[in-house]
PDB file of C-alpha atoms and ligand atoms in Angstrom:
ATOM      1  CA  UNK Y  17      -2.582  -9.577  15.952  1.00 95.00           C
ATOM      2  CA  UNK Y  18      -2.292  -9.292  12.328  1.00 98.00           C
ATOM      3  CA  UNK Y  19      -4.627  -6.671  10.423  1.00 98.00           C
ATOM      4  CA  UNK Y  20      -4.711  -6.599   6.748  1.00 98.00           C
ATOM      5  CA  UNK Y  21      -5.882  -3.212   4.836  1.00 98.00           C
ATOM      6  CA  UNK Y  22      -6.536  -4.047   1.442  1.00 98.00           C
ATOM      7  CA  UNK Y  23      -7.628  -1.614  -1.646  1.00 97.00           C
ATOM      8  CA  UNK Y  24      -7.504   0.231  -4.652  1.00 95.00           C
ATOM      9  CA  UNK Y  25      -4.905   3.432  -4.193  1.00 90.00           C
ATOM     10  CA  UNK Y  26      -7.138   6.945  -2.616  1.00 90.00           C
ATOM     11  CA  UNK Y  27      -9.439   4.912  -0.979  1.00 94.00           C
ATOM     12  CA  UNK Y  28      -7.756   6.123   2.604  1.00 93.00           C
ATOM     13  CA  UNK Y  29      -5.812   2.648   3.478  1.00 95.00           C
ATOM     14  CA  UNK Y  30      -2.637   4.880   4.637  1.00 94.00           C
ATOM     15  CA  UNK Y  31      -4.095   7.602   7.288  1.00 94.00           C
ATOM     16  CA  UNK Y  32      -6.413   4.787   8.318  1.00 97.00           C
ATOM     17  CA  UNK Y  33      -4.124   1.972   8.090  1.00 97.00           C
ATOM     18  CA  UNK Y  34      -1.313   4.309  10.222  1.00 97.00           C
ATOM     19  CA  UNK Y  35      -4.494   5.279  13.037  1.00 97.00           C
ATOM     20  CA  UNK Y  36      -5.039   2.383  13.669  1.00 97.00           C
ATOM     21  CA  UNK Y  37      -1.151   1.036  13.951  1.00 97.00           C
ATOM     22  CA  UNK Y  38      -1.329   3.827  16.026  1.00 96.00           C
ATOM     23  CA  UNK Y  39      -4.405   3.528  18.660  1.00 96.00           C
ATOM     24  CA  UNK Y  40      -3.703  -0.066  19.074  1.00 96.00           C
ATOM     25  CA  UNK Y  41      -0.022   0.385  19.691  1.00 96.00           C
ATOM     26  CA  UNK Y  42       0.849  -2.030  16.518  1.00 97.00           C
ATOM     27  CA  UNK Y  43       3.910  -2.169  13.920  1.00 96.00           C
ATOM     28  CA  UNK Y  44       2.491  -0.384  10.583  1.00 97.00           C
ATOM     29  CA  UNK Y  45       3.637  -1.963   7.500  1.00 97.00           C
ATOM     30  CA  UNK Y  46       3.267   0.507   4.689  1.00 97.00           C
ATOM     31  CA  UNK Y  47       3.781  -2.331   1.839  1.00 98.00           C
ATOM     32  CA  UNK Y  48       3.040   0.031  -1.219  1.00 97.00           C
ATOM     33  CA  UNK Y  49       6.299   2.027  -0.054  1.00 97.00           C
ATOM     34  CA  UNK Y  50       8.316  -1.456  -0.562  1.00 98.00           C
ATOM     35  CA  UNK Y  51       7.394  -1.331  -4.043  1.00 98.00           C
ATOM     36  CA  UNK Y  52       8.015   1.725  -4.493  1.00 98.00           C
ATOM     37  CA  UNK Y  53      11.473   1.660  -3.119  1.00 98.00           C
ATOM     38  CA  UNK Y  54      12.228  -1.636  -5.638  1.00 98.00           C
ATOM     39  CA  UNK Y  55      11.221   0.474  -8.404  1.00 98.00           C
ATOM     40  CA  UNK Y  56      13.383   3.731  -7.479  1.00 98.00           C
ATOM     41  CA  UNK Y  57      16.433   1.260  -7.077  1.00 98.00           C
ATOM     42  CA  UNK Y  58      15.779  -0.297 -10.877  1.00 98.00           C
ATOM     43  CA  UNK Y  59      15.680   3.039 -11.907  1.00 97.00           C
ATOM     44  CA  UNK Y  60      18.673   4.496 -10.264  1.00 97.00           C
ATOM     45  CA  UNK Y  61      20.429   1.499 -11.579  1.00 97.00           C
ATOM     46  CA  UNK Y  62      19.552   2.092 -14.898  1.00 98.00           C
ATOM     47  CA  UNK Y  63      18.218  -1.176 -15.747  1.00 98.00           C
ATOM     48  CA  UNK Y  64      14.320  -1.280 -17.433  1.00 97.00           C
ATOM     49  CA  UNK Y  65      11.389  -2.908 -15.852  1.00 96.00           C
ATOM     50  CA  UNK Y  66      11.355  -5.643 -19.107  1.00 96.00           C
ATOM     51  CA  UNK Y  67      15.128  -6.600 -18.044  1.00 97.00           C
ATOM     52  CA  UNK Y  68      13.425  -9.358 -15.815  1.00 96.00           C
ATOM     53  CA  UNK Y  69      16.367 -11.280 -13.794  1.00 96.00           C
ATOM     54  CA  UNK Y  70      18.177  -7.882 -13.506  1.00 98.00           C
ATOM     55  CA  UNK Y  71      15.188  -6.368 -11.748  1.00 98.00           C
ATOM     56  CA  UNK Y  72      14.632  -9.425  -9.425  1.00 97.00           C
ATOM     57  CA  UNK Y  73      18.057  -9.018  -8.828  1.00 98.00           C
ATOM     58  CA  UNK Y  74      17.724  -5.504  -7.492  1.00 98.00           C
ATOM     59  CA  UNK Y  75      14.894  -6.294  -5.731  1.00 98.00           C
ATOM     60  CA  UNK Y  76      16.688  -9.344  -3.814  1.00 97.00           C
ATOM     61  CA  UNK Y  77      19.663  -7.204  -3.158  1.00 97.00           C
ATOM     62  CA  UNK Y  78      17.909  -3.504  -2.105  1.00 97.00           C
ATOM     63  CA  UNK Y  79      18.317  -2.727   1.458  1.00 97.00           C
ATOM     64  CA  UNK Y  80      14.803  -1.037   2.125  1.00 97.00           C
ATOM     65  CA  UNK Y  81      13.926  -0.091   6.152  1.00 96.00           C
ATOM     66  CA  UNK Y  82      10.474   1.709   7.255  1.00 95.00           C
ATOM     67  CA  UNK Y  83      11.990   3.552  10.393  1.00 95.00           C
ATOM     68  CA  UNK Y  84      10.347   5.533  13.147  1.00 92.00           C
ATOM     69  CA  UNK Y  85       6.456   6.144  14.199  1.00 93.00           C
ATOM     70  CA  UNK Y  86       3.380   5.518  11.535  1.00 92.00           C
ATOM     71  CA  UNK Y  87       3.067   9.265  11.151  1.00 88.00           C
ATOM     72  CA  UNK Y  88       6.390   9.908  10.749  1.00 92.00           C
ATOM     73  CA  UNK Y  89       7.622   6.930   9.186  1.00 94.00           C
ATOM     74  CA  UNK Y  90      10.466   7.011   6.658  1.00 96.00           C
ATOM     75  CA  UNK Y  91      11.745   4.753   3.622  1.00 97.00           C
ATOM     76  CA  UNK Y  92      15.281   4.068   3.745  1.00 98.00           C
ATOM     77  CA  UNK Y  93      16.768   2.053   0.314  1.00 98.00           C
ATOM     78  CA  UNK Y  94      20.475   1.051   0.941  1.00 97.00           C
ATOM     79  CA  UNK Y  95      20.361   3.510   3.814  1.00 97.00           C
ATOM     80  CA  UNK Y  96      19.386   6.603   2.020  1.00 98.00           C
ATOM     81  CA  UNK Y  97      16.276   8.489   2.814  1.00 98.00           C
ATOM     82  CA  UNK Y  98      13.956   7.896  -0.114  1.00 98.00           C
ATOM     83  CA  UNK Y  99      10.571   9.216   1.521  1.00 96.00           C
ATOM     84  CA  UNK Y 100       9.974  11.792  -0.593  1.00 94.00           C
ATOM     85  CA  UNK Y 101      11.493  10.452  -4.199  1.00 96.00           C
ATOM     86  CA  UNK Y 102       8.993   7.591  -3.676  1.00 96.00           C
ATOM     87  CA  UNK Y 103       5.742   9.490  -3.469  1.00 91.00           C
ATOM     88  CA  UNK Y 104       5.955  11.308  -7.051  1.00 89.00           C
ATOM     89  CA  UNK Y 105       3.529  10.518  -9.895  1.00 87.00           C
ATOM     90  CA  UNK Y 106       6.123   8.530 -11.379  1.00 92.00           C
ATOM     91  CA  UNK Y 107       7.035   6.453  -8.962  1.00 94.00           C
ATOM     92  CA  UNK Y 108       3.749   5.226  -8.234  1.00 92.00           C
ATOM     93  CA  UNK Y 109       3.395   3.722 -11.615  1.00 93.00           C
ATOM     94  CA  UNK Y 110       6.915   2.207 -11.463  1.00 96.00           C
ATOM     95  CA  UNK Y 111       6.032   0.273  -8.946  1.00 97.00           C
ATOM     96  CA  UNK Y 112       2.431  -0.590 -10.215  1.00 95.00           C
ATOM     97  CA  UNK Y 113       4.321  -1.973 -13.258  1.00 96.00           C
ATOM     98  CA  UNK Y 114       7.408  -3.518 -11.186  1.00 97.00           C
ATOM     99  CA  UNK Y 115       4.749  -5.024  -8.653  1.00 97.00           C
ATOM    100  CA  UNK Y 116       3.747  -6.949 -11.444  1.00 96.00           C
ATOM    101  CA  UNK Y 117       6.853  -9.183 -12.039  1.00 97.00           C
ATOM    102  CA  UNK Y 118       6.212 -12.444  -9.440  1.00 97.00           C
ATOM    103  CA  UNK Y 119       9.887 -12.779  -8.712  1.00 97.00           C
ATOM    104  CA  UNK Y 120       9.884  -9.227  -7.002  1.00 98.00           C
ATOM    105  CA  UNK Y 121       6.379  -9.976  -4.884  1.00 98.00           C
ATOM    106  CA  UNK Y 122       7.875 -13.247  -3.772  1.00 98.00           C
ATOM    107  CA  UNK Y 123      10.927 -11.067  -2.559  1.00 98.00           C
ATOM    108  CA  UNK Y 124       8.736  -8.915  -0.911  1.00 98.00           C
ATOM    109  CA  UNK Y 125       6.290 -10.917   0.196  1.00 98.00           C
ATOM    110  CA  UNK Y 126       8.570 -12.852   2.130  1.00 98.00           C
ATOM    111  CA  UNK Y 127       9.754  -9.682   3.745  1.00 97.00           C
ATOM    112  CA  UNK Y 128       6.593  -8.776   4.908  1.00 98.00           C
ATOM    113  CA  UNK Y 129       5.487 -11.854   6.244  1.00 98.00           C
ATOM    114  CA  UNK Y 130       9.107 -11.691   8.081  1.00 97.00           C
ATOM    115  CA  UNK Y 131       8.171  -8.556   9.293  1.00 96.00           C
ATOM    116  CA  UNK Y 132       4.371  -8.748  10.276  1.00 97.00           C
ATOM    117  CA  UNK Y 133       5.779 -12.031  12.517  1.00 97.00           C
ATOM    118  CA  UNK Y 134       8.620 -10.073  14.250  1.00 96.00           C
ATOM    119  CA  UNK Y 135       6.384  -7.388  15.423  1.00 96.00           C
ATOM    120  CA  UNK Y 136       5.733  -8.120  19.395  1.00 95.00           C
ATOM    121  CA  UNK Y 137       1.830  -6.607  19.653  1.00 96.00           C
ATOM    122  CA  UNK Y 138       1.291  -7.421  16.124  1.00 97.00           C
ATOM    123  CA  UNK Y 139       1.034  -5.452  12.574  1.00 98.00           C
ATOM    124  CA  UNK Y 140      -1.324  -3.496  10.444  1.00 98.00           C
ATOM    125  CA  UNK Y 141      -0.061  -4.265   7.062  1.00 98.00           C
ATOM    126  CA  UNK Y 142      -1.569  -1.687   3.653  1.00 98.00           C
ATOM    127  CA  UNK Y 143      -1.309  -2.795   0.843  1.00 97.00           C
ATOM    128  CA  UNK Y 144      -3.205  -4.816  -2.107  1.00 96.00           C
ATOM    129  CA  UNK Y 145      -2.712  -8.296  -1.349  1.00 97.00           C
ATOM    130  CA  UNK Y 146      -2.118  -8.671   2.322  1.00 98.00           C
ATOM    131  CA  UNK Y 147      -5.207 -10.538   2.912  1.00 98.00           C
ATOM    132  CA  UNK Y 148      -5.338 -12.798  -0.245  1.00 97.00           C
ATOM    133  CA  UNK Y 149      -1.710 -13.626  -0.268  1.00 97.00           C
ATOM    134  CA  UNK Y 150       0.638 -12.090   2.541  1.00 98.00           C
ATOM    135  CA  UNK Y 151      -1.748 -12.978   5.563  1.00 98.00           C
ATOM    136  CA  UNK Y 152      -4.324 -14.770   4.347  1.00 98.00           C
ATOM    137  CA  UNK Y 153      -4.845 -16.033   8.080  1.00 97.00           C
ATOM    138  CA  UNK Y 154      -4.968 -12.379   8.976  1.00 98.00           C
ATOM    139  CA  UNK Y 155      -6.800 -12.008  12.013  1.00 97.00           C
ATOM    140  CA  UNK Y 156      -9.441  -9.405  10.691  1.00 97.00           C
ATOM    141  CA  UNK Y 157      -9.312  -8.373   6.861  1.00 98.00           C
ATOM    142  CA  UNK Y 158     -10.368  -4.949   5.256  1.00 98.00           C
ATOM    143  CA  UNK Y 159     -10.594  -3.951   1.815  1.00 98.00           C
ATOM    144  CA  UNK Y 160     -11.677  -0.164   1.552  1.00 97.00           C
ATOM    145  CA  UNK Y 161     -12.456   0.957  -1.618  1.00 96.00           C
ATOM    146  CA  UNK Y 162     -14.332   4.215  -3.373  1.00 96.00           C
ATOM    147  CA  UNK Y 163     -15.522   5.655  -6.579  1.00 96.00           C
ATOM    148  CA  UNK Y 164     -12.394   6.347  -8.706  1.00 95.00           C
ATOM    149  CA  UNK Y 165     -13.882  10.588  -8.606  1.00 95.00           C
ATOM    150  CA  UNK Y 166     -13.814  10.235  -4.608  1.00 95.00           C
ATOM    151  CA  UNK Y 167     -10.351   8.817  -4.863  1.00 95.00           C
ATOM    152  CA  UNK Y 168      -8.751  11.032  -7.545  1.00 95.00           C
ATOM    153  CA  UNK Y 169     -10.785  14.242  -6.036  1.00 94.00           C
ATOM    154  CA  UNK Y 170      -8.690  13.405  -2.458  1.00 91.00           C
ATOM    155  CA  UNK Y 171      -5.889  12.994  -4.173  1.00 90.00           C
ATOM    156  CA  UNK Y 172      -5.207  15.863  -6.291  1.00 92.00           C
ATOM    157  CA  UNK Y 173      -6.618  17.730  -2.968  1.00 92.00           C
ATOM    158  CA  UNK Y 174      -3.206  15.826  -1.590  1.00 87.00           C
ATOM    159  CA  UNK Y 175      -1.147  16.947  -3.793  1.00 86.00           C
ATOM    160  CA  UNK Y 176      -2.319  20.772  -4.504  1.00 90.00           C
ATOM    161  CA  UNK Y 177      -1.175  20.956  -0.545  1.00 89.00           C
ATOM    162  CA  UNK Y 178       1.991  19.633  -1.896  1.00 84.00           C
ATOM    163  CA  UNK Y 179       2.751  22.059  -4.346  1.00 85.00           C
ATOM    164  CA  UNK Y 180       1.999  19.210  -7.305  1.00 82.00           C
ATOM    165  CA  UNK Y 181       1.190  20.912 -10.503  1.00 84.00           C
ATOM    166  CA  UNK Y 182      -1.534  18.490 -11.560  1.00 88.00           C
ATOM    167  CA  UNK Y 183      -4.839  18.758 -12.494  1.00 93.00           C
ATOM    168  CA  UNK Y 184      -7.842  16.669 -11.359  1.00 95.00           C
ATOM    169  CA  UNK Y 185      -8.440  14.698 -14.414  1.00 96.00           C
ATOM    170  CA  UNK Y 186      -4.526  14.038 -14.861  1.00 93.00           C
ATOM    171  CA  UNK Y 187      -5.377  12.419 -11.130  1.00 94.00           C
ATOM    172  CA  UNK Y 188      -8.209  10.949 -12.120  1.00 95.00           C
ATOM    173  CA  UNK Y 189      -6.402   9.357 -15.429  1.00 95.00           C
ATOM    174  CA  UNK Y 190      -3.341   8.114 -13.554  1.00 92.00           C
ATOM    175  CA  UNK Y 191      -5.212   6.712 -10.790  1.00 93.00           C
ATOM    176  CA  UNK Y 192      -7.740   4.604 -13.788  1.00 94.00           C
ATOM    177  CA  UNK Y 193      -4.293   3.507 -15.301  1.00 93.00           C
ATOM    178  CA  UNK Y 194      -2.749   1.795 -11.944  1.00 92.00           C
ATOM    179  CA  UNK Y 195      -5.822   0.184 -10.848  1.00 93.00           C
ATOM    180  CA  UNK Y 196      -6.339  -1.098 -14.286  1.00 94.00           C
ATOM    181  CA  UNK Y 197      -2.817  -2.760 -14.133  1.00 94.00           C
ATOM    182  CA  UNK Y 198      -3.402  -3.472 -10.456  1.00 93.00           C
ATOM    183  CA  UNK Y 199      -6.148  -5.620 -10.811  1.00 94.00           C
ATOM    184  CA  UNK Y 200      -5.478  -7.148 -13.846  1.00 95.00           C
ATOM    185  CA  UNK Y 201      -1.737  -8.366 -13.444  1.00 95.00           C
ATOM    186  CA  UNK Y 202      -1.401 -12.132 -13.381  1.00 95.00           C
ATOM    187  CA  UNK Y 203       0.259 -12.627 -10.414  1.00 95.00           C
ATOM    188  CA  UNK Y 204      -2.309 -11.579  -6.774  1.00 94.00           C
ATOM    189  CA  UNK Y 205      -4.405  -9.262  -8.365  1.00 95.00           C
ATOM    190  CA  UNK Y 206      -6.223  -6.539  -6.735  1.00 94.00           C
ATOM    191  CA  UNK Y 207      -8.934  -8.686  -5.475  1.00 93.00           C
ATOM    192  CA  UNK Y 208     -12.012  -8.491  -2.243  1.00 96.00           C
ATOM    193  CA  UNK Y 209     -10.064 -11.252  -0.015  1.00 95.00           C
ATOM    194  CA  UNK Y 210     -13.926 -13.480   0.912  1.00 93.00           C
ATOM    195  CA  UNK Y 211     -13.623 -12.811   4.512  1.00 96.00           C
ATOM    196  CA  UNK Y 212     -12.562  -9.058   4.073  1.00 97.00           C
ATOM    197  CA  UNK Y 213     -14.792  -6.525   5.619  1.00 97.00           C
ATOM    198  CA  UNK Y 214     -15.709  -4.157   2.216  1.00 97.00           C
ATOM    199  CA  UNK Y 215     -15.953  -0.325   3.346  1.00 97.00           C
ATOM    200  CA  UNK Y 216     -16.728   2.150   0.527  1.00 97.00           C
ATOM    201  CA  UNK Y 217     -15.143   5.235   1.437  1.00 95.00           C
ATOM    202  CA  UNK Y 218     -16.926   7.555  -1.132  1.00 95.00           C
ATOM    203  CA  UNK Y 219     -19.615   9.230   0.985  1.00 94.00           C
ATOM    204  CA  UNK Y 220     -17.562   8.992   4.354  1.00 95.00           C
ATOM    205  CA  UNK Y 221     -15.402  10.829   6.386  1.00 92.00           C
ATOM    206  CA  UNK Y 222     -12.206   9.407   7.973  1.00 93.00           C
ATOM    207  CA  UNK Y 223     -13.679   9.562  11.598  1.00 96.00           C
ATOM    208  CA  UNK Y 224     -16.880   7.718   9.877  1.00 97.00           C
ATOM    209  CA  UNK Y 225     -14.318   4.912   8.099  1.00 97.00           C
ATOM    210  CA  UNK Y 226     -12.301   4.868  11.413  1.00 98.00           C
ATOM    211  CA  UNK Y 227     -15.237   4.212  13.838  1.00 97.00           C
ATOM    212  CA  UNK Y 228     -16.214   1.540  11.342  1.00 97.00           C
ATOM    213  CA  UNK Y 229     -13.227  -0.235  11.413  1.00 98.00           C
ATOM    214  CA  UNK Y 230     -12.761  -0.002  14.962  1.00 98.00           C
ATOM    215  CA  UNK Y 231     -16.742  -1.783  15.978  1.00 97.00           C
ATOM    216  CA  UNK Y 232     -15.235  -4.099  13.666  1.00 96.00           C
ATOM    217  CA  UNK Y 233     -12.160  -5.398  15.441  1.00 96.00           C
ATOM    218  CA  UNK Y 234     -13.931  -5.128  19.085  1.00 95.00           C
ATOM    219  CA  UNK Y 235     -17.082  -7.418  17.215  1.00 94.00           C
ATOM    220  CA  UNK Y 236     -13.974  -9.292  16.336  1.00 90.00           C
ATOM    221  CA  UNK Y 237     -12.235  -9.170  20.086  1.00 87.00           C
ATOM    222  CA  UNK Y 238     -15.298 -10.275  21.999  1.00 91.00           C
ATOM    223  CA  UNK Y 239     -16.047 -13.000  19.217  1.00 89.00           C
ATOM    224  CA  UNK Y 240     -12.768 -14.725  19.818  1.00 83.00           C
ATOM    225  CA  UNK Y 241     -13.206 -14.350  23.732  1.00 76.00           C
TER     226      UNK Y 241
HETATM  227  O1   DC D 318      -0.113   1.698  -2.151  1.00 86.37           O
HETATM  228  P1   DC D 318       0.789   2.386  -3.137  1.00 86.37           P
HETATM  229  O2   DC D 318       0.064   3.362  -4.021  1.00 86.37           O
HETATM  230  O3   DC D 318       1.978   3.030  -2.469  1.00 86.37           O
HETATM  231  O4   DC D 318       1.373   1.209  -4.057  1.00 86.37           O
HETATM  232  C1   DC D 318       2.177   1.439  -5.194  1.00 86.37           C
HETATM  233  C2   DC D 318       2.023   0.277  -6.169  1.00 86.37           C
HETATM  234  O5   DC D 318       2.608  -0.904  -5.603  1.00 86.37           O
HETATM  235  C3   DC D 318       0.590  -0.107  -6.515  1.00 86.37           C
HETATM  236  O6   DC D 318       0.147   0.546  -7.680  1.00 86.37           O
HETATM  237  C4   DC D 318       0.624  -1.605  -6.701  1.00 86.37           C
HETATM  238  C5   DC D 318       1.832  -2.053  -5.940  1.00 86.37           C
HETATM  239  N1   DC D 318       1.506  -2.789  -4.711  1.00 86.37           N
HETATM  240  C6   DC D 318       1.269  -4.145  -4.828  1.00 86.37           C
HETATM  241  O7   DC D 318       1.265  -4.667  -5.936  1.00 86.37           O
HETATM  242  N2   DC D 318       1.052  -4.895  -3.718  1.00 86.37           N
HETATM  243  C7   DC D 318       1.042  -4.341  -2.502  1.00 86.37           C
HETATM  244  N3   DC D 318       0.833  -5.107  -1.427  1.00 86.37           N
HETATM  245  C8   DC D 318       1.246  -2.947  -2.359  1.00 86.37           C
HETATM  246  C9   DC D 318       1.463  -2.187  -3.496  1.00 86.37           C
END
């Protein structure tokens, strides 16, 4: 079984996308971390994201592994542990603005579908175009969005537990600034696959989202027989 998660970043695709992986006893395919990995490796490299065929390079090249457990899931690039360099500020908009070269999604799009195949039960893949591009067979697609407030607001909440010296509207700015590249890059935008099931997170709690998600596959279960 193949489950897309789809969306713009804070909506809740992550927690939701690794409870499910994990109540359904499914591989979870973080595919935002990929991205994020590519872009760490261009930078420790020293190459810029407008050096093209270096980057694709890099990208073709990068050994990146998600080990262990959803909840406890690392990112390993050329076997060192990157899980925590990859979840800064700055990182997330290096790989907003690598995700946007095609030669690196075709790299990494192959990966994933390589991946999502090899798992034995089947995978819940995250990312932002799993259902229009990755999977578009997926067998049940969800794009969960939210106000940009809701999102930055849960967000900066993240990262004041962190320690993150940020304020909300610095959240709220950066967050404006990746979807706006997100869903306007050339190559598989940010975009509502037609079959996806849309859930706006804004006014919700996770259980609310969850329980949603999960009358949706067993609608989905009993429809196929
Ligand atoms: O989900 P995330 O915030 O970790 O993703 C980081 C960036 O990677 C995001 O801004 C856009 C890009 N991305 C993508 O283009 N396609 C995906 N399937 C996943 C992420």
């Amino acid at each position: 079984m193949i489950i897309a998660i789809d969306g713009p970043s804070g909506a809740g695709k992550s927690t939701l996308g690794k409870m499910l992986a994990k109540k359904l006893g499914l591989l979870y395919l973080d595919t935002g971390a990929m991205y994020r990995a590519v872009a760490l490796a261009v930078k420790r490299a020293g190459v810029g994201f407008d050096e093209i065929e270096r980057v694709a390079e890099i990208a073709e090249n990068a050994k990146i592994e998600l080990v262990g457990e959803p909840d406890a899931l690392k990112i390993f690039l050329d076997g060192d542990d990157v899980s925590v360099d990859i979840r800064t500020l700055e990182a997330a908009q290096a790989a907003s603005i690598v995700s946007t070269i095609s030669e690196v999604r075709r790299i990494m799009v192959e990966h994933q579908r390589a991946i999502g195949l090899a798992a034995p039960k089947g995978c819940v893949l995250e990312g932002r175009d799993i259902g229009s591009v990755v999977f578009p067979n997926a067998d049940i697609k969800f794009f969960l969005t939210a106000k940009p407030e809701a999102r930055a607001k849960r967000r900066h909440t993240e990262d004041q537990l962190k320690g993150r010296l940020t304020t909300y509207e610095q959240t709220l700015a950066e967050i404006n600034e990746r979807d706006q590249r997100d869903v306007s890059r050339e190559d598989s935008p940010l975009t509502i696959a037609e079959d996806a099931v849309v859930i706006d997170t804004s006014e919700l709690d996770l259980t609310e989202v969850f329980d949603q998600i999960l009358a949706k596959i067993s609608e989905h279960r009993t429809a196929a027989g």
